[in-house]
Coordinates of C-alpha atoms and ligand atoms in Angstrom, one line a residue:
M1 CA 0.0 0.0 0.0
S2 CA 1.4 3.4 -1.0
E3 CA 1.6 6.5 1.2
L4 CA -1.5 7.8 -0.7
T5 CA -3.7 4.8 -0.6
G6 CA -2.8 4.1 3.0
S7 CA -3.6 7.7 4.1
P8 CA -6.6 8.2 6.3
A9 CA -8.1 10.6 3.7
W10 CA -8.0 7.9 1.0
T11 CA -9.4 5.1 3.2
A12 CA -12.1 7.4 4.4
L13 CA -13.0 8.2 0.8
S14 CA -13.1 4.4 -0.1
A15 CA -15.5 3.8 2.9
H16 CA -17.6 6.8 1.9
A17 CA -17.9 5.5 -1.7
A18 CA -19.1 2.2 -0.4
A19 CA -21.6 3.9 1.8
L20 CA -23.0 6.0 -1.1
A21 CA -23.3 3.0 -3.4
G22 CA -27.0 2.6 -2.7
T23 CA -27.9 6.2 -3.2
S24 CA -28.6 7.6 -6.6
M25 CA -28.2 11.2 -7.9
R26 CA -31.9 11.3 -8.3
D27 CA -32.1 10.6 -4.5
L28 CA -29.6 13.4 -3.8
F29 CA -31.6 15.9 -5.9
A30 CA -34.9 14.9 -4.3
A31 CA -33.5 15.2 -0.8
D32 CA -31.9 18.6 -1.3
P33 CA -33.6 21.4 -3.3
G34 CA -30.6 23.7 -2.8
R35 CA -28.1 21.2 -4.3
A36 CA -27.8 22.7 -7.8
E37 CA -27.3 26.2 -6.6
R38 CA -24.8 25.2 -3.9
M39 CA -22.8 23.1 -6.3
T40 CA -22.6 25.7 -9.0
F41 CA -19.3 27.7 -9.1
R42 CA -18.3 30.8 -11.0
A43 CA -14.8 31.8 -12.1
A44 CA -13.4 34.1 -14.8
G45 CA -16.7 34.3 -16.8
L46 CA -17.4 30.5 -16.6
V47 CA -20.3 29.0 -14.6
A48 CA -19.8 25.4 -13.8
D49 CA -22.6 23.2 -12.4
L50 CA -21.0 20.3 -10.5
S51 CA -24.2 19.1 -9.0
K52 CA -24.6 16.2 -11.4
H53 CA -21.7 14.3 -9.8
K54 CA -22.5 11.5 -7.4
A55 CA -21.1 13.5 -4.5
T56 CA -22.5 15.0 -1.3
G57 CA -21.3 17.7 1.0
E58 CA -19.4 15.0 2.9
T59 CA -17.8 13.8 -0.3
L60 CA -16.5 17.2 -1.0
V61 CA -15.2 17.6 2.5
R62 CA -13.4 14.3 2.3
L63 CA -11.9 15.1 -1.2
L64 CA -10.7 18.5 0.2
D65 CA -9.0 16.5 3.0
L66 CA -7.2 14.6 0.3
A67 CA -6.2 17.9 -1.3
H68 CA -4.9 19.1 2.0
V69 CA -2.8 16.0 2.8
T70 CA -1.3 16.0 -0.7
D71 CA -0.5 19.7 -0.2
V72 CA -2.2 21.0 -3.3
A73 CA -2.1 24.6 -2.1
G74 CA 1.6 24.3 -1.3
W75 CA 2.5 22.9 -4.7
R76 CA 0.3 25.5 -6.4
D77 CA 2.2 28.3 -4.6
R78 CA 5.5 26.8 -5.4
M79 CA 4.6 26.5 -9.1
F80 CA 3.6 30.2 -9.2
A81 CA 6.7 31.2 -7.3
G82 CA 8.9 29.6 -9.9
Q83 CA 10.3 26.7 -7.9
K84 CA 11.4 23.6 -9.8
V85 CA 8.2 21.6 -9.5
N86 CA 9.1 19.6 -12.6
G87 CA 11.5 17.4 -10.6
T88 CA 12.6 14.9 -13.3
E89 CA 13.7 17.7 -15.6
R90 CA 14.7 20.1 -12.8
R91 CA 12.6 22.9 -14.2
A92 CA 10.2 25.5 -13.0
V93 CA 6.7 25.5 -14.5
L94 CA 5.8 29.1 -15.3
H95 CA 3.4 29.2 -18.2
T96 CA 1.2 31.4 -15.9
A97 CA 3.9 34.1 -16.1
L98 CA 3.3 34.3 -19.9
R99 CA -0.2 35.7 -19.2
A100 CA 0.6 37.8 -16.1
P101 CA -0.1 41.5 -16.8
P102 CA 2.6 44.2 -17.1
G103 CA 3.6 45.4 -13.6
T104 CA 3.7 41.8 -12.2
K105 CA 7.0 41.1 -10.5
L106 CA 8.7 37.7 -10.7
Y107 CA 12.4 37.3 -10.1
I108 CA 14.1 34.0 -10.7
G109 CA 17.8 33.7 -9.7
G110 CA 18.0 37.5 -9.6
E111 CA 16.6 37.8 -13.2
D112 CA 13.5 39.9 -13.8
L113 CA 11.5 37.2 -15.6
M114 CA 8.5 39.5 -16.4
A115 CA 10.7 42.0 -18.3
E116 CA 11.9 39.1 -20.6
V117 CA 8.4 37.8 -21.0
H118 CA 6.9 41.1 -21.9
G119 CA 9.9 41.9 -24.1
V120 CA 9.2 38.9 -26.3
L121 CA 5.5 39.4 -26.2
D122 CA 5.8 43.0 -27.4
R123 CA 8.2 42.0 -30.2
M124 CA 5.9 39.2 -31.3
L125 CA 2.8 41.3 -31.2
D126 CA 4.6 44.0 -33.1
F127 CA 5.6 41.5 -35.8
A128 CA 1.9 40.3 -35.9
A129 CA 0.7 43.8 -36.3
R130 CA 3.2 44.5 -39.1
V131 CA 2.1 41.3 -41.0
R132 CA -1.5 42.3 -40.6
S133 CA -1.0 45.9 -41.7
G134 CA 1.2 45.0 -44.7
A135 CA 4.3 46.7 -43.1
H136 CA 5.9 43.3 -43.3
V137 CA 5.6 42.0 -46.9
G138 CA 7.0 39.1 -48.9
A139 CA 10.3 39.3 -50.8
T140 CA 8.5 40.5 -53.9
G141 CA 6.7 43.2 -52.1
R142 CA 3.3 41.5 -51.9
R143 CA 1.3 41.3 -48.7
I144 CA 1.2 38.1 -46.7
T145 CA -2.1 36.3 -47.2
D146 CA -1.3 32.9 -45.8
V147 CA 0.5 31.8 -42.6
V148 CA 1.7 28.2 -42.5
N149 CA 2.6 27.0 -39.0
I150 CA 4.8 23.9 -39.1
G151 CA 4.9 22.2 -35.7
I152 CA 3.6 19.2 -33.8
G153 CA 2.2 18.4 -30.4
G154 CA 2.2 21.5 -28.2
S155 CA 3.6 23.5 -31.1
D156 CA 0.5 22.7 -33.1
L157 CA -2.5 21.7 -31.1
G158 CA -2.9 24.9 -29.1
P159 CA -2.5 27.3 -32.1
V160 CA -4.8 25.1 -34.2
M161 CA -7.5 24.8 -31.6
V162 CA -7.4 28.5 -30.6
S163 CA -7.3 29.6 -34.2
E164 CA -10.4 27.5 -35.1
A165 CA -12.2 28.6 -31.9
L166 CA -11.7 32.3 -32.6
T167 CA -12.6 32.2 -36.3
P168 CA -15.0 35.2 -35.9
W169 CA -12.1 37.3 -34.5
R170 CA -9.7 36.5 -37.4
D171 CA -8.8 38.8 -40.2
P172 CA -10.3 37.1 -43.3
A173 CA -7.4 38.5 -45.4
I174 CA -4.9 36.2 -43.7
R175 CA -5.5 32.5 -43.8
P176 CA -3.8 30.2 -41.2
H177 CA -2.7 26.7 -42.1
F178 CA -1.2 24.1 -39.8
V179 CA 1.1 21.3 -40.9
S180 CA 2.0 18.8 -38.2
N181 CA 2.1 15.3 -39.6
V182 CA 5.3 14.0 -41.2
D183 CA 3.1 12.3 -43.7
G184 CA 4.0 14.2 -46.8
T185 CA 0.3 14.5 -47.7
H186 CA -0.2 17.1 -44.9
L187 CA 2.4 19.6 -46.2
S188 CA 1.7 18.9 -49.9
E189 CA -2.0 19.6 -49.5
V190 CA -1.3 22.9 -47.8
L191 CA 1.4 24.0 -50.3
R192 CA -1.0 23.3 -53.2
R193 CA -3.2 26.1 -51.8
V194 CA -0.7 28.8 -51.2
D195 CA 1.5 31.2 -53.2
P196 CA 5.1 31.4 -52.1
E197 CA 5.2 35.2 -52.7
T198 CA 2.4 35.8 -50.1
T199 CA 3.1 33.0 -47.6
L200 CA 4.8 33.2 -44.3
F201 CA 6.2 30.0 -42.7
L202 CA 6.4 29.8 -39.0
I203 CA 8.6 26.9 -37.8
A204 CA 7.3 26.1 -34.3
S205 CA 9.4 23.8 -32.2
K206 CA 10.4 24.3 -28.6
T207 CA 13.4 22.1 -29.0
F208 CA 13.9 22.6 -32.8
T209 CA 15.0 19.0 -32.9
T210 CA 11.6 17.3 -33.5
Q211 CA 12.0 15.0 -36.5
E212 CA 8.5 15.6 -38.0
T213 CA 8.8 19.4 -37.7
L214 CA 12.3 19.6 -39.2
A215 CA 11.4 17.3 -42.1
N216 CA 8.4 19.4 -42.9
A217 CA 10.4 22.6 -42.4
R218 CA 13.1 21.4 -44.8
S219 CA 10.6 20.4 -47.4
A220 CA 8.8 23.7 -47.1
R221 CA 12.1 25.6 -47.5
D222 CA 13.0 23.5 -50.6
W223 CA 9.6 24.2 -52.1
F224 CA 10.0 27.9 -51.4
A225 CA 13.6 28.0 -52.8
A226 CA 12.5 26.2 -56.0
R227 CA 10.0 29.0 -56.6
I228 CA 11.8 32.0 -55.2
P229 CA 15.5 31.2 -55.7
D230 CA 16.8 34.4 -54.0
P231 CA 18.5 33.2 -50.7
A232 CA 17.7 36.6 -49.1
A233 CA 14.0 36.0 -49.7
V234 CA 13.9 33.4 -46.9
A235 CA 14.2 36.2 -44.3
S236 CA 10.9 37.6 -45.2
H237 CA 9.1 34.3 -45.4
F238 CA 10.4 32.1 -42.6
A239 CA 10.3 32.8 -38.9
A240 CA 11.1 30.4 -36.0
L241 CA 9.3 30.0 -32.6
S242 CA 11.7 28.2 -30.4
T243 CA 13.9 28.0 -27.3
N244 CA 16.9 26.7 -29.4
R245 CA 18.6 29.7 -31.0
E246 CA 21.6 27.6 -32.3
A247 CA 19.4 25.1 -34.1
V248 CA 17.3 27.9 -35.6
I249 CA 20.5 29.6 -36.9
A250 CA 21.8 26.2 -38.2
F251 CA 18.5 25.7 -40.1
G252 CA 19.1 29.0 -41.8
I253 CA 16.5 31.3 -40.2
D254 CA 17.7 34.8 -39.3
P255 CA 17.7 35.1 -35.5
A256 CA 16.0 38.5 -36.0
N257 CA 13.0 36.4 -37.2
M258 CA 13.2 34.2 -34.1
F259 CA 10.7 34.5 -31.2
G260 CA 12.0 32.8 -28.2
F261 CA 10.6 31.3 -25.1
W262 CA 12.0 29.3 -22.1
D263 CA 12.6 25.8 -20.8
W264 CA 10.0 26.6 -18.0
V265 CA 7.2 26.6 -20.7
G266 CA 6.1 23.0 -21.3
G267 CA 5.2 22.2 -25.0
R268 CA 1.6 21.6 -24.1
Y269 CA 1.4 24.8 -22.1
S270 CA 3.0 27.0 -24.8
V271 CA 0.2 28.5 -26.7
W272 CA 0.6 31.6 -24.5
S273 CA 4.2 32.0 -25.6
A274 CA 5.8 32.8 -29.0
I275 CA 4.1 29.5 -30.1
G276 CA 0.9 31.6 -30.2
L277 CA 2.3 33.8 -33.0
P278 CA 0.0 32.3 -35.7
V279 CA -2.9 33.1 -33.5
A280 CA -1.7 36.6 -32.8
I281 CA -1.3 37.3 -36.5
T282 CA -4.7 36.1 -37.4
I283 CA -6.7 37.6 -34.5
G284 CA -4.5 40.6 -33.9
P285 CA -2.5 41.9 -30.9
E286 CA -5.5 43.2 -28.9
N287 CA -7.5 40.0 -29.1
F288 CA -4.3 38.0 -28.2
R289 CA -3.9 40.2 -25.1
A290 CA -7.5 39.6 -24.2
F291 CA -6.9 35.8 -24.6
L292 CA -3.9 36.1 -22.1
A293 CA -6.0 38.2 -19.8
G294 CA -8.8 35.6 -19.7
A295 CA -6.3 33.0 -18.7
N296 CA -4.8 35.3 -16.1
A297 CA -8.2 35.8 -14.5
M298 CA -8.5 32.1 -14.1
D299 CA -4.9 32.0 -12.6
R300 CA -5.9 34.6 -10.1
H301 CA -9.0 32.6 -9.1
F302 CA -6.9 29.4 -8.8
R303 CA -4.3 31.2 -6.7
T304 CA -6.6 33.0 -4.4
A305 CA -10.0 31.2 -4.1
P306 CA -10.4 29.0 -1.0
L307 CA -10.1 25.4 -2.1
H308 CA -13.8 24.7 -1.4
E309 CA -14.8 27.3 -3.9
N310 CA -11.9 26.8 -6.3
L311 CA -13.2 25.6 -9.6
P312 CA -10.1 23.9 -11.0
V313 CA -9.6 22.3 -7.6
L314 CA -13.1 21.0 -7.4
M315 CA -13.2 19.7 -10.9
A316 CA -9.9 18.0 -10.3
L317 CA -11.1 16.4 -7.1
L318 CA -14.4 15.2 -8.6
G319 CA -12.3 13.6 -11.4
V320 CA -10.2 11.8 -8.8
W321 CA -13.4 10.7 -7.1
A322 CA -14.6 9.2 -10.4
V323 CA -11.4 7.6 -11.3
N324 CA -10.2 6.2 -7.9
F325 CA -13.4 5.6 -6.0
L326 CA -16.1 5.1 -8.7
G327 CA -14.0 3.2 -11.2
A328 CA -14.0 5.6 -14.2
R329 CA -11.2 5.1 -16.7
A330 CA -12.2 7.5 -19.4
H331 CA -13.4 11.1 -19.5
A332 CA -15.3 12.8 -22.3
V333 CA -15.1 16.5 -23.1
L334 CA -18.1 17.5 -25.2
P335 CA -18.2 21.1 -26.4
Y336 CA -21.6 22.2 -27.7
D337 CA -19.9 24.8 -29.9
Q338 CA -18.6 23.9 -33.3
S339 CA -15.7 26.4 -32.9
L340 CA -14.4 24.2 -30.1
S341 CA -14.2 21.2 -32.4
R342 CA -10.4 20.8 -31.7
F343 CA -10.7 21.4 -28.0
P344 CA -10.9 17.7 -27.1
A345 CA -7.8 16.9 -29.2
Y346 CA -6.0 19.8 -27.5
L347 CA -7.0 18.5 -24.1
Q348 CA -5.8 15.0 -25.0
Q349 CA -2.3 16.2 -25.0
L350 CA -2.7 18.5 -22.0
D351 CA -4.3 15.8 -19.9
M352 CA -2.9 12.5 -21.2
E353 CA 0.7 13.6 -21.7
S354 CA 0.7 15.3 -18.3
N355 CA -1.1 12.6 -16.2
G356 CA -0.5 9.4 -18.2
K357 CA 2.1 8.3 -15.6
G358 CA 2.6 5.0 -13.8
V359 CA 5.3 6.0 -11.3
D360 CA 5.1 8.7 -8.6
R361 CA 7.4 11.7 -8.2
D362 CA 9.9 9.5 -6.3
G363 CA 9.9 6.8 -9.0
N364 CA 7.7 4.3 -7.2
P365 CA 5.1 2.5 -9.2
V366 CA 1.7 3.8 -8.2
D367 CA -1.0 1.4 -6.8
Y368 CA -3.9 3.5 -8.0
A369 CA -5.2 4.7 -11.3
T370 CA -4.0 8.0 -12.7
G371 CA -5.1 10.1 -15.7
P372 CA -8.1 8.7 -17.6
V373 CA -8.4 8.3 -21.3
L374 CA -9.8 11.6 -22.6
F375 CA -11.8 11.9 -25.7
G376 CA -14.6 14.0 -27.2
E377 CA -16.3 15.5 -30.2
P378 CA -18.5 18.5 -30.5
G379 CA -22.2 18.1 -29.7
T380 CA -24.4 17.2 -31.3
N381 CA -22.2 15.0 -33.5
G382 CA -21.0 12.8 -30.7
Q383 CA -24.6 12.1 -29.8
H384 CA -25.0 10.2 -33.0
A385 CA -21.7 8.3 -32.6
F386 CA -20.5 7.3 -29.2
Y387 CA -23.0 8.6 -26.6
Q388 CA -24.8 5.2 -26.7
L389 CA -21.9 3.7 -24.8
I390 CA -21.9 6.6 -22.3
H391 CA -25.6 6.2 -21.6
Q392 CA -26.0 2.4 -21.6
G393 CA -22.6 0.8 -21.9
T394 CA -20.7 -0.9 -19.1
H395 CA -18.1 1.9 -18.5
L396 CA -18.6 4.9 -16.3
I397 CA -17.5 7.9 -18.3
P398 CA -17.8 11.3 -16.6
C399 CA -18.6 14.0 -19.2
D400 CA -17.8 17.7 -19.3
F401 CA -20.5 19.6 -21.3
L402 CA -19.4 23.0 -22.5
A403 CA -21.8 25.5 -24.1
P404 CA -22.1 29.2 -24.8
V405 CA -25.5 30.8 -24.1
E406 CA -25.0 33.1 -27.1
T407 CA -23.9 31.9 -30.5
Q408 CA -21.3 33.5 -32.8
N409 CA -23.6 32.7 -35.7
P410 CA -27.3 33.2 -35.1
L411 CA -29.2 31.1 -37.5
G412 CA -32.9 30.5 -37.0
D413 CA -33.5 28.5 -33.9
H414 CA -30.2 26.4 -34.3
H415 CA -28.7 27.7 -31.1
R416 CA -31.8 26.8 -29.0
L417 CA -31.8 23.4 -30.6
L418 CA -28.1 23.0 -29.6
L419 CA -28.7 24.1 -26.0
S420 CA -31.7 21.9 -25.6
N421 CA -29.6 18.9 -26.6
V422 CA -26.7 19.7 -24.2
L423 CA -29.0 20.2 -21.2
A424 CA -31.0 17.1 -22.1
Q425 CA -27.9 14.9 -22.3
A426 CA -26.7 15.9 -18.9
E427 CA -30.1 15.3 -17.5
A428 CA -30.5 12.0 -19.2
L429 CA -27.1 10.8 -17.9
M430 CA -28.0 11.7 -14.3
R431 CA -31.7 10.6 -14.3
G432 CA -31.5 7.5 -16.5
R433 CA -34.8 5.7 -17.1
T434 CA -36.0 3.0 -14.7
R435 CA -37.5 -0.3 -15.7
A436 CA -40.9 0.9 -14.5
E437 CA -40.6 4.1 -16.6
A438 CA -39.5 2.2 -19.6
E439 CA -42.5 -0.1 -19.3
A440 CA -44.9 2.7 -18.8
E441 CA -43.6 4.5 -21.9
L442 CA -44.0 1.3 -24.0
R443 CA -47.5 0.8 -22.7
A444 CA -48.4 4.4 -23.5
E445 CA -47.3 3.6 -27.1
G446 CA -50.0 0.9 -27.1
L447 CA -47.6 -2.1 -27.1
K448 CA -48.9 -5.5 -26.0
E449 CA -47.6 -6.8 -22.7
A450 CA -45.3 -9.4 -24.3
E451 CA -43.7 -6.7 -26.4
V452 CA -43.3 -4.4 -23.4
A453 CA -41.5 -7.2 -21.5
R454 CA -39.3 -8.0 -24.5
L455 CA -38.2 -4.4 -25.1
A456 CA -38.2 -2.8 -21.7
P457 CA -34.7 -4.1 -20.6
H458 CA -33.2 -2.4 -23.7
K459 CA -34.9 0.9 -22.9
V460 CA -33.6 1.1 -19.4
F461 CA -30.9 3.7 -18.7
P462 CA -29.0 3.1 -15.5
G463 CA -28.5 6.9 -14.9
D464 CA -26.2 8.1 -12.1
R465 CA -23.6 8.9 -14.7
P466 CA -21.7 12.0 -13.7
S467 CA -21.3 15.2 -15.7
T468 CA -20.2 18.8 -15.3
T469 CA -21.9 21.5 -17.3
I470 CA -19.9 24.6 -18.0
L471 CA -21.8 27.6 -19.5
F472 CA -20.3 30.9 -20.6
R473 CA -21.8 33.9 -22.4
R474 CA -20.0 33.5 -25.7
L475 CA -16.7 32.1 -26.9
D476 CA -14.6 35.2 -27.1
P477 CA -10.8 35.4 -26.6
A478 CA -10.9 36.0 -22.9
T479 CA -13.4 33.2 -22.3
L480 CA -11.3 30.8 -24.3
G481 CA -8.2 31.8 -22.3
A482 CA -10.0 31.2 -19.0
L483 CA -11.4 27.8 -20.2
I484 CA -7.9 26.5 -21.2
A485 CA -6.4 27.8 -18.0
L486 CA -9.2 26.0 -16.0
Y487 CA -8.2 22.7 -17.6
E488 CA -4.5 23.3 -17.1
H489 CA -5.0 23.9 -13.4
K490 CA -7.4 20.9 -13.1
V491 CA -4.7 18.7 -14.6
F492 CA -2.1 20.2 -12.3
V493 CA -4.2 19.5 -9.2
Q494 CA -4.9 15.9 -10.2
G495 CA -1.2 15.4 -10.8
I496 CA -0.4 16.6 -7.3
V497 CA -3.1 14.4 -5.7
W498 CA -1.7 11.4 -7.6
R499 CA 1.8 12.4 -6.6
I500 CA 3.1 12.3 -10.2
N501 CA 5.1 14.7 -12.2
S502 CA 2.6 16.2 -14.7
F503 CA 5.3 18.2 -16.5
D504 CA 7.6 15.5 -18.1
Q505 CA 6.8 13.1 -21.0
W506 CA 9.3 10.4 -21.1
G507 CA 6.7 8.1 -22.5
V508 CA 7.1 9.6 -25.9
E509 CA 10.8 8.7 -26.1
L510 CA 11.0 4.9 -26.7
G511 CA 9.0 5.0 -30.0
K512 CA 11.2 7.9 -31.3
Q513 CA 14.3 6.0 -30.3
L514 CA 13.2 2.7 -32.0
A515 CA 12.2 4.6 -35.2
R516 CA 15.7 5.7 -35.9
P517 CA 17.2 2.3 -36.8
I518 CA 14.0 1.3 -38.6
L519 CA 14.3 4.4 -40.8
A520 CA 17.7 3.2 -41.9
E521 CA 16.5 -0.3 -42.4
L522 CA 13.6 0.9 -44.5
A523 CA 16.1 2.8 -46.7
S524 CA 18.5 -0.2 -47.0
G525 CA 15.8 -2.8 -47.1
I526 CA 17.8 -4.9 -44.6
S527 CA 16.1 -5.4 -41.3
G528 CA 18.4 -5.5 -38.3
S529 CA 18.7 -8.5 -36.0
T530 CA 17.5 -6.9 -32.9
H531 CA 13.8 -6.9 -33.8
D532 CA 11.2 -9.4 -32.8
A533 CA 9.8 -11.6 -35.6
S534 CA 6.7 -9.5 -36.0
T535 CA 8.5 -6.2 -36.4
A536 CA 11.2 -7.7 -38.7
A537 CA 8.5 -9.1 -41.0
L538 CA 6.6 -5.8 -41.1
I539 CA 9.9 -4.0 -41.9
R540 CA 10.5 -6.3 -44.8
K541 CA 6.9 -5.8 -46.1
A542 CA 7.1 -2.0 -45.7
A543 CA 10.4 -1.9 -47.5
R544 CA 8.8 -4.1 -50.2
Q545 CA 11.4 -6.9 -49.7
D546 CA 8.5 -9.2 -49.1
T547 CA 5.4 -8.2 -51.1
D548 CA 3.3 -11.2 -50.0
G549 CA -0.3 -9.9 -49.9
L550 CA 0.7 -6.3 -50.8
Ligands
LIG1 O1 6.6 14.2 -28.5 C1 6.2 14.9 -27.4 C2 6.6 16.3 -27.5 O2 7.9 16.5 -26.8 C3 5.6 17.2 -26.9 O3 5.6 17.3 -25.5 C4 5.8 18.5 -27.6 O4 4.7 19.4 -27.5 C5 6.0 18.0 -29.0 O5 6.8 16.8 -28.8 C6 6.7 18.9 -29.9 O6 8.0 19.3 -29.4 P1 8.7 20.6 -30.0 O7 7.9 21.8 -29.8 O8 10.0 20.6 -29.3 O9 9.0 20.3 -31.5

């Protein structure tokens, strides 16, 4: 038994879960008319109803005990203060500094961090403004009409998601494109649509060593050079967003066109840094500052609200409750806003790369489940795909429903239809439908008793399936900033409770390492002797040495 699972707070929660097993959420609502209001929390323009979790006041008290014994508040304060909370990489974790307003003071090792942060931000926003105004033009004097961001993981998912989410705020004269996959199709399809004279390439890579990004960047440069052979032209058409100045220079990008950031910004937390440049170019400096300010409002809430009213803390703890005490292994994020179509994909990296860990901070294997499998699709599409399993399947999958009460695109009664669906889904998951209710409905349809008996079991919904509903007025830059920061802090709190390091990602290494020799073997057609029989045979087939069946 580990320190965590052996703690009185944990064992009390296990006993409490067993005691609650016979109580349904329907019972909880029936017994307590004030439940919804009491379990609704507000932060930075977001209103979150947590009442559709199978949790009582006692559950929250016990979960808050767990937060206290795992020192959530202490770790939070150490993170904001710039201490090296990323232990394995011996790094501070300060993406929150990237959205702190001017005037904030933060000194690390005697250095005025905020002066550096605002220096890069001002430069980057000035560059964005010049591209937008036409002060920065291409080598042949034409205005930039297309921005191609080449990056992967955190150097792609954040900018893609934010760019899509803030479409109404974008300048339609500048089209953003995102190339991440090393599959040549991705880059080729984008290059087919752009004109080299009016295209700006942003090579986005924290490390500037990522294989996929460098391969795409080289191919983009070759494509460009084949069309505009003047070597000096590269300066007006290529910029780098990176922490690795030497590698940027070695690649051939003028450091004057490099926008830097720091090792204390994790890739999946980097959209607030220079990695946000494609967003800043398309939505403009003011909107980008509003995006940062929204996140900062959530940071202030997270830092200062008492834990029992602290939205990221409460969402995190209810997630822990579901995973460790109710047996959930997956979590769905379901935005009822088409603009947030890439939000679940973005959150997959944020959550699963952060909390998909099997050893604790001290390197001991954990004896409890950690981060769940996260997935999602915008409503209402998901309803017609995988919701069946969430309603009637054998897995417990807590859901986050996100919805704006005002739409960006008023069209007839579409928005009311959308809202009616999101509210109904959360209600259906909570209430379910009993056998008696199912039978009554079938009888009301005029079915014979034999038919009622045959169909009723299939029409039963177990209910008692937890969800959080988050409403906001509309999806503007500040609200989006707050929403992302909410999830960042939720993931952080869960990592602290689970005693894992949410800021490293060693699990991505082994595949990368093994791909290197395979790359050489595919080129030579000779598979090495170190492989298992399956991998060796697949290499021969992929290299077309063995065409059996291909
Ligand atoms: O493969 C994982 C990862 O290291 C992510 O954490 C990161 O966001 C991505 O690769 C891209 O890294 P970089 O920005 O250094 O190219």
